Amino acid sequence: MHIFKVKSLFTLTSVLLTSLLFFQTSLALKSTSNFNEEYTSKLQEQALLDEAREFDKKKIKDNSIFTDKTVNQYLQSVMNKVYPEFKDKIRVRILNDPNLNALALYNGSIYFNLGLLARLDNEAQLATILAHEGAHFIHKHILHHRRKLKLESEIQVQKGAGDRAVDIAAKYLSGFSRDLERQADKYAFFRMKKAGYDIRQSPYAFKKMLAEAKANNSKQSGSFSSHPNLIERIASYNALILKHKSISGHIGKEAYLKNTQSMRIADLELNLSYARYGSLILILENKEQFVKYPAYAPYYLGEAYRQRNQQGDQTKSYLAYLDTINKVPNFAPSYRAIGIYYMKKKRYQDAKKSFIKFLALAPNHKDAAYVLQYLANIRNK
Amino acid sequence: MRLSSSSRQLIIISLSCLILAACNHFKAKDTNEKKSQVTGPKKKFTVKLPTDWIRKISDRKSVTASKDGSEYQLIRVSYLSHKKSFKTIKEKSNADMLPSELAELMIAKIRKSKLTRYARIIENKPASIGGKKGFRLKLSFKSPRGEKYLREVYGVTAKKGNYFIIYQAPAKRYFKQHKGDFNKTLESFRLSKKTKQF
Ligand SMILES: [Zn+2]
């Protein structure tokens, strides 16, 4: 997967400054004759390990890790199945991030975004991503990536092409080259097959990313700037599948659904809190995806429509709330939501009834104070 | 992602540079006024800032006071049009929004910021701001150096835009200590007589 998005001026400035610092350090190292190449290489590796350790430390502290035990243990077990020789050494963690992404650090820490995890259908698809990230670690891709850029930049500096060197410096924290990504894909494919997974599942994660990019109108080039584009990657996986005669294997749909249940609603809530309404609608309007969710999931669809608020969305949200009330009559949030809809439509009696029902079902709900306020607002209407 | 601590410091410095650059762009005025009463941009509101806080800055959108001069410890009162309030998340607010709906957009805006992406929302409740119905959010997050910060955000919507009042400080060192100062600022917030948009 990709590592960095150079989005803002701030990020770009940071990237340039960081890169220049790295170059200065490396030039300083070069000028000291005692440091031979091997020692420099060890220093680089140590620096990458330090960075990774610091990243781990920060992530564990800053509330960005999804901590549910069942899901975490499951992901780790799949990673161990794909790379048994690195049992528990390639450490998988889940990030509370709705973007479809995963990343690998130099110390073998793998970060899997909740958003990507929630889009997958089965264990074989999960294994594809884990195998891909594991491949970045095993093949030391970060080290290769940085060394290559450093070398390119030094050549440009020697040529006197400072601007070009700065361009290369900007790539320092961006994703891997196409070659490294292809290598990771190929190796992942090999490991998946070796672990007994159905290799036909391998392109699906990328297909989902493509659908997501379209739903959010995000340009592929932005999110996957350093990757071969998604269509090309899907094609290359398909080509790999075609080369293999025996393609069947373990899919693991039930195990996947059972072990990842708790994160699906967490992901919907995350999408709402990031205003990613299009993504949420894409998930829940898809019948194949919808069945993976609990019966009260239409409530979240309603919330996404209400907050997106495009033409026709308010009616769609109303229907989704009604649907939830029919399916799960004791799910309190639907009554708060439909109450607000009624209140806005000036159907005050319906609104009052809905708010009262909400408070009866969930008097200590985090939104109870708002509901009491709305009830007070329409008291005399 | 993979940054050494020296690089991180450098990034923090570059962030500060950008913030200062932005202030210049908005022709920020370091008022250092002794008087506490401040009139907001376009005379949209008046508010009393703590008198002994060393730095007071005003720009086209807000007035800011900081006890120690850092951008991490501050009170900021701002007025932003519906079009600009949630530009970073490509959303627009409107005058008909309920306080809870305005709070939803604010949470999405908080998530969009790198600093507060993983913030923990501790509280989201209705609140009274200048006598009008709005929201109050309380959140905690970690600074790039790993220090825990607390932030309170009050927001209220009006005809053409929104008013936001923010208090932010390191959790251990300052937050409780200067909460009283902030409460006084919050209570002093008034719309200018000219602005009858509520
Ligand atoms: Zn990759």
Tab-separated table of N, CA and C in Angstrom, chain A residues 3-4 7 9-10 13-14 17-18 21 51 54-55 58-59 61-64 95-97 103-105 142 146 173 273-275 277 303 306-307 340 343-344 366 369-370 373-374 377, chain B residues 1-8 10-11 14-15 18 89 91 94 96 98-101 103-105 107-108 111-112 114 117-120 124-127 133-136 142-144:
chain	number	residue	atom	x	y	z
A	3	ILE	N	2.327	4.941	1.432
A	3	ILE	CA	2.808	5.357	2.744
A	3	ILE	C	2.413	6.788	3.049
A	4	PHE	N	2.615	7.664	2.104
A	4	PHE	CA	2.392	9.068	2.395
A	4	PHE	C	1.607	9.762	1.312
A	7	LYS	N	0.008	16.301	0.556
A	7	LYS	CA	-1.219	17.007	0.247
A	7	LYS	C	-1.072	18.505	0.384
A	9	LEU	N	0.776	22.265	1.668
A	9	LEU	CA	2.026	23.008	1.631
A	9	LEU	C	2.863	22.647	2.844
A	10	PHE	N	2.159	22.486	3.986
A	10	PHE	CA	2.850	22.140	5.222
A	10	PHE	C	3.585	20.818	5.064
A	13	THR	N	6.526	21.198	2.733
A	13	THR	CA	7.623	21.914	3.378
A	13	THR	C	8.341	20.982	4.348
A	14	SER	N	7.541	20.254	5.115
A	14	SER	CA	8.127	19.338	6.089
A	14	SER	C	8.990	18.308	5.388
A	17	LEU	N	12.242	19.868	4.164
A	17	LEU	CA	13.157	20.155	5.257
A	17	LEU	C	13.750	18.875	5.832
A	18	THR	N	12.874	17.883	6.000
A	18	THR	CA	13.327	16.602	6.547
A	18	THR	C	14.355	15.967	5.625
A	21	LEU	N	17.660	17.632	5.668
A	21	LEU	CA	18.362	17.265	6.889
A	21	LEU	C	19.051	15.923	6.701
A	51	GLU	N	13.078	5.287	13.890
A	51	GLU	CA	11.857	5.955	13.418
A	51	GLU	C	10.639	5.065	13.625
A	54	GLU	N	9.667	4.821	17.201
A	54	GLU	CA	9.035	6.065	17.641
A	54	GLU	C	7.588	6.138	17.134
A	55	PHE	N	7.409	5.707	15.886
A	55	PHE	CA	6.064	5.691	15.291
A	55	PHE	C	5.153	4.766	16.099
A	58	LYS	N	4.220	6.330	19.412
A	58	LYS	CA	3.260	7.420	19.256
A	58	LYS	C	1.859	6.850	18.992
A	59	LYS	N	1.796	5.865	18.114
A	59	LYS	CA	0.494	5.313	17.745
A	59	LYS	C	-0.176	4.635	18.941
A	61	LYS	N	0.149	5.448	21.975
A	61	LYS	CA	-0.266	6.469	22.947
A	61	LYS	C	-1.434	7.328	22.482
A	62	ASP	N	-1.548	7.596	21.185
A	62	ASP	CA	-2.423	8.710	20.788
A	62	ASP	C	-3.860	8.323	20.386
A	63	ASN	N	-4.330	7.176	20.858
A	63	ASN	CA	-5.729	6.816	20.632
A	63	ASN	C	-6.017	6.416	19.189
A	64	SER	N	-4.972	6.158	18.411
A	64	SER	CA	-5.215	5.852	17.011
A	64	SER	C	-5.340	4.352	16.750
A	95	LEU	N	-5.443	0.628	12.702
A	95	LEU	CA	-5.555	2.079	12.944
A	95	LEU	C	-7.005	2.530	12.807
A	96	ASN	N	-7.428	3.404	13.718
A	96	ASN	CA	-8.758	4.017	13.630
A	96	ASN	C	-8.777	5.037	12.498
A	97	ASP	N	-8.731	4.556	11.295
A	97	ASP	CA	-8.642	5.450	10.149
A	97	ASP	C	-9.547	4.890	9.044
A	103	LEU	N	0.127	0.015	5.933
A	103	LEU	CA	1.536	0.370	5.740
A	103	LEU	C	2.457	-0.509	6.578
A	104	ALA	N	3.693	-0.595	6.115
A	104	ALA	CA	4.683	-1.439	6.789
A	104	ALA	C	5.853	-0.586	7.259
A	105	LEU	N	6.333	-0.826	8.464
A	105	LEU	CA	7.499	-0.105	8.968
A	105	LEU	C	8.736	-1.002	8.882
A	142	ILE	N	11.822	-0.173	2.398
A	142	ILE	CA	11.994	1.228	2.836
A	142	ILE	C	13.457	1.647	2.655
A	146	ARG	N	14.771	4.611	0.134
A	146	ARG	CA	15.512	5.804	0.590
A	146	ARG	C	16.902	5.892	-0.033
A	173	LEU	N	9.535	10.929	1.353
A	173	LEU	CA	8.564	10.325	2.260
A	173	LEU	C	7.338	9.828	1.510
A	273	SER	N	-17.940	10.336	11.291
A	273	SER	CA	-17.216	11.400	11.993
A	273	SER	C	-16.159	12.059	11.106
A	274	TYR	N	-15.809	11.426	10.001
A	274	TYR	CA	-14.883	12.047	9.041
A	274	TYR	C	-15.632	12.701	7.880
A	275	ALA	N	-16.967	12.760	7.983
A	275	ALA	CA	-17.811	13.300	6.904
A	275	ALA	C	-17.592	12.547	5.590
A	277	TYR	N	-19.464	10.592	3.849
A	277	TYR	CA	-20.824	10.092	3.632
A	277	TYR	C	-20.890	9.194	2.398
A	303	GLU	N	-28.190	8.263	8.521
A	303	GLU	CA	-27.347	9.356	9.019
A	303	GLU	C	-26.457	9.913	7.907
A	306	ARG	N	-28.690	11.989	5.617
A	306	ARG	CA	-29.082	13.248	6.264
A	306	ARG	C	-27.925	14.249	6.229
A	307	GLN	N	-26.726	13.757	6.538
A	307	GLN	CA	-25.605	14.688	6.628
A	307	GLN	C	-25.051	15.074	5.263
A	340	ILE	N	-35.808	14.256	14.757
A	340	ILE	CA	-35.248	15.479	14.156
A	340	ILE	C	-35.867	15.712	12.777
A	343	MET	N	-39.288	17.037	13.309
A	343	MET	CA	-39.217	18.410	13.825
A	343	MET	C	-38.965	19.390	12.672
A	344	LYS	N	-38.072	19.021	11.783
A	344	LYS	CA	-37.764	19.905	10.649
A	344	LYS	C	-38.946	20.007	9.678
A	366	LYS	N	-25.441	9.445	24.891
A	366	LYS	CA	-24.628	10.669	24.766
A	366	LYS	C	-25.400	11.826	24.119
A	369	ALA	N	-28.921	14.864	26.063
A	369	ALA	CA	-29.024	16.294	26.399
A	369	ALA	C	-29.561	17.100	25.214
A	370	TYR	N	-29.113	16.765	24.013
A	370	TYR	CA	-29.626	17.454	22.817
A	370	TYR	C	-31.120	17.182	22.643
A	373	GLN	N	-33.178	19.152	24.864
A	373	GLN	CA	-33.240	20.531	24.366
A	373	GLN	C	-34.276	20.649	23.226
A	374	TYR	N	-34.280	19.688	22.322
A	374	TYR	CA	-35.212	19.753	21.195
A	374	TYR	C	-36.653	19.601	21.680
A	377	ASN	N	-37.697	22.836	22.992
A	377	ASN	CA	-37.944	23.788	21.893
A	377	ASN	C	-39.351	23.661	21.306
B	1	MET	N	5.587	9.661	8.358
B	1	MET	CA	5.532	8.420	9.095
B	1	MET	C	6.847	8.110	9.784
B	2	ARG	N	7.870	7.953	9.014
B	2	ARG	CA	9.093	7.456	9.614
B	2	ARG	C	10.038	8.619	9.859
B	3	LEU	N	9.795	9.357	10.910
B	3	LEU	CA	10.582	10.557	11.135
B	3	LEU	C	11.387	10.448	12.414
B	4	SER	N	12.616	10.914	12.369
B	4	SER	CA	13.425	10.939	13.577
B	4	SER	C	12.981	12.115	14.438
B	5	SER	N	13.434	12.131	15.699
B	5	SER	CA	12.965	13.197	16.586
B	5	SER	C	13.469	14.558	16.117
B	6	SER	N	14.701	14.612	15.588
B	6	SER	CA	15.198	15.903	15.093
B	6	SER	C	14.357	16.381	13.915
B	7	SER	N	13.951	15.430	13.081
B	7	SER	CA	13.105	15.803	11.942
B	7	SER	C	11.774	16.329	12.417
B	8	ARG	N	11.262	15.688	13.472
B	8	ARG	CA	9.977	16.130	14.009
B	8	ARG	C	10.080	17.564	14.503
B	10	LEU	N	12.059	19.777	13.483
B	10	LEU	CA	12.145	20.623	12.303
B	10	LEU	C	10.761	20.876	11.714
B	11	ILE	N	9.936	19.830	11.738
B	11	ILE	CA	8.580	19.965	11.221
B	11	ILE	C	7.784	20.931	12.073
B	14	SER	N	8.787	24.281	11.135
B	14	SER	CA	8.211	24.694	9.852
B	14	SER	C	6.733	24.985	9.990
B	15	LEU	N	6.055	24.263	10.887
B	15	LEU	CA	4.629	24.520	11.136
B	15	LEU	C	4.473	25.922	11.703
B	18	LEU	N	4.777	28.507	9.096
B	18	LEU	CA	3.584	28.632	8.255
B	18	LEU	C	2.485	29.392	8.976
B	89	ILE	N	-13.364	20.473	5.064
B	89	ILE	CA	-14.029	19.174	4.838
B	89	ILE	C	-15.008	19.263	3.666
B	91	GLU	N	-17.587	21.046	3.183
B	91	GLU	CA	-19.000	21.091	3.575
B	91	GLU	C	-19.380	22.540	3.861
B	94	ASN	N	-25.413	25.961	7.412
B	94	ASN	CA	-26.476	26.907	7.086
B	94	ASN	C	-27.197	27.331	8.357
B	96	ASP	N	-30.129	27.138	9.331
B	96	ASP	CA	-31.163	26.264	9.893
B	96	ASP	C	-30.595	25.076	10.666
B	98	LEU	N	-29.231	22.599	13.342
B	98	LEU	CA	-29.385	22.426	14.789
B	98	LEU	C	-27.992	22.420	15.426
B	99	PRO	N	-27.912	22.764	16.708
B	99	PRO	CA	-26.600	22.726	17.370
B	99	PRO	C	-25.896	21.376	17.213
B	100	SER	N	-26.671	20.285	17.314
B	100	SER	CA	-26.043	18.956	17.192
B	100	SER	C	-25.486	18.742	15.783
B	101	GLU	N	-26.137	19.325	14.784
B	101	GLU	CA	-25.655	19.180	13.402
B	101	GLU	C	-24.386	20.005	13.168
B	103	ALA	N	-22.297	20.659	15.488
B	103	ALA	CA	-21.251	19.914	16.208
B	103	ALA	C	-20.726	18.755	15.362
B	104	GLU	N	-21.606	18.109	14.596
B	104	GLU	CA	-21.170	17.006	13.726
B	104	GLU	C	-20.137	17.506	12.715
B	105	LEU	N	-20.425	18.668	12.129
B	105	LEU	CA	-19.476	19.219	11.152
B	105	LEU	C	-18.162	19.586	11.830
B	107	ILE	N	-16.841	18.169	14.405
B	107	ILE	CA	-16.080	16.936	14.671
B	107	ILE	C	-15.360	16.475	13.396
B	108	ALA	N	-16.065	16.552	12.266
B	108	ALA	CA	-15.427	16.153	10.999
B	108	ALA	C	-14.241	17.065	10.691
B	111	ARG	N	-11.379	16.015	12.807
B	111	ARG	CA	-10.755	14.796	12.278
B	111	ARG	C	-9.893	15.067	11.045
B	112	LYS	N	-10.219	16.127	10.346
B	112	LYS	CA	-9.473	16.450	9.123
B	112	LYS	C	-8.090	17.032	9.457
B	114	LYS	N	-4.498	17.278	10.994
B	114	LYS	CA	-3.510	16.276	11.355
B	114	LYS	C	-3.291	16.219	12.871
B	117	ARG	N	-6.535	14.483	14.475
B	117	ARG	CA	-7.185	13.382	13.746
B	117	ARG	C	-7.707	12.292	14.684
B	118	TYR	N	-6.888	11.940	15.669
B	118	TYR	CA	-7.283	10.842	16.559
B	118	TYR	C	-7.775	11.349	17.911
B	119	ALA	N	-8.215	12.601	17.927
B	119	ALA	CA	-8.685	13.182	19.189
B	119	ALA	C	-9.809	12.339	19.780
B	120	ARG	N	-9.840	12.296	21.083
B	120	ARG	CA	-10.933	11.608	21.766
B	120	ARG	C	-12.003	12.647	22.098
B	124	ASN	N	-19.997	16.043	24.074
B	124	ASN	CA	-20.682	16.753	22.994
B	124	ASN	C	-22.080	17.073	23.510
B	125	LYS	N	-22.267	18.318	23.916
B	125	LYS	CA	-23.523	18.670	24.608
B	125	LYS	C	-24.043	20.021	24.120
B	126	PRO	N	-25.336	20.289	24.359
B	126	PRO	CA	-25.832	21.637	24.052
B	126	PRO	C	-25.215	22.657	25.009
B	127	ALA	N	-25.099	23.897	24.545
B	127	ALA	CA	-24.534	24.948	25.400
B	127	ALA	C	-25.130	26.281	24.998
B	133	LYS	N	-28.561	29.246	21.580
B	133	LYS	CA	-28.361	27.801	21.678
B	133	LYS	C	-27.281	27.309	20.723
B	134	GLY	N	-26.319	26.657	21.300
B	134	GLY	CA	-25.226	26.134	20.479
B	134	GLY	C	-24.736	24.804	21.023
B	135	PHE	N	-23.479	24.486	20.717
B	135	PHE	CA	-22.926	23.218	21.214
B	135	PHE	C	-21.644	23.470	21.994
B	136	ARG	N	-21.271	22.451	22.756
B	136	ARG	CA	-19.991	22.462	23.454
B	136	ARG	C	-19.331	21.111	23.241
B	142	LYS	N	-3.047	14.450	21.440
B	142	LYS	CA	-1.622	14.536	21.746
B	142	LYS	C	-0.942	15.495	20.780
B	143	SER	N	-0.074	16.336	21.319
B	143	SER	CA	0.688	17.250	20.462
B	143	SER	C	1.761	16.438	19.726
B	144	PRO	N	2.409	17.031	18.710
B	144	PRO	CA	3.458	16.262	18.018
B	144	PRO	C	4.555	15.774	18.968
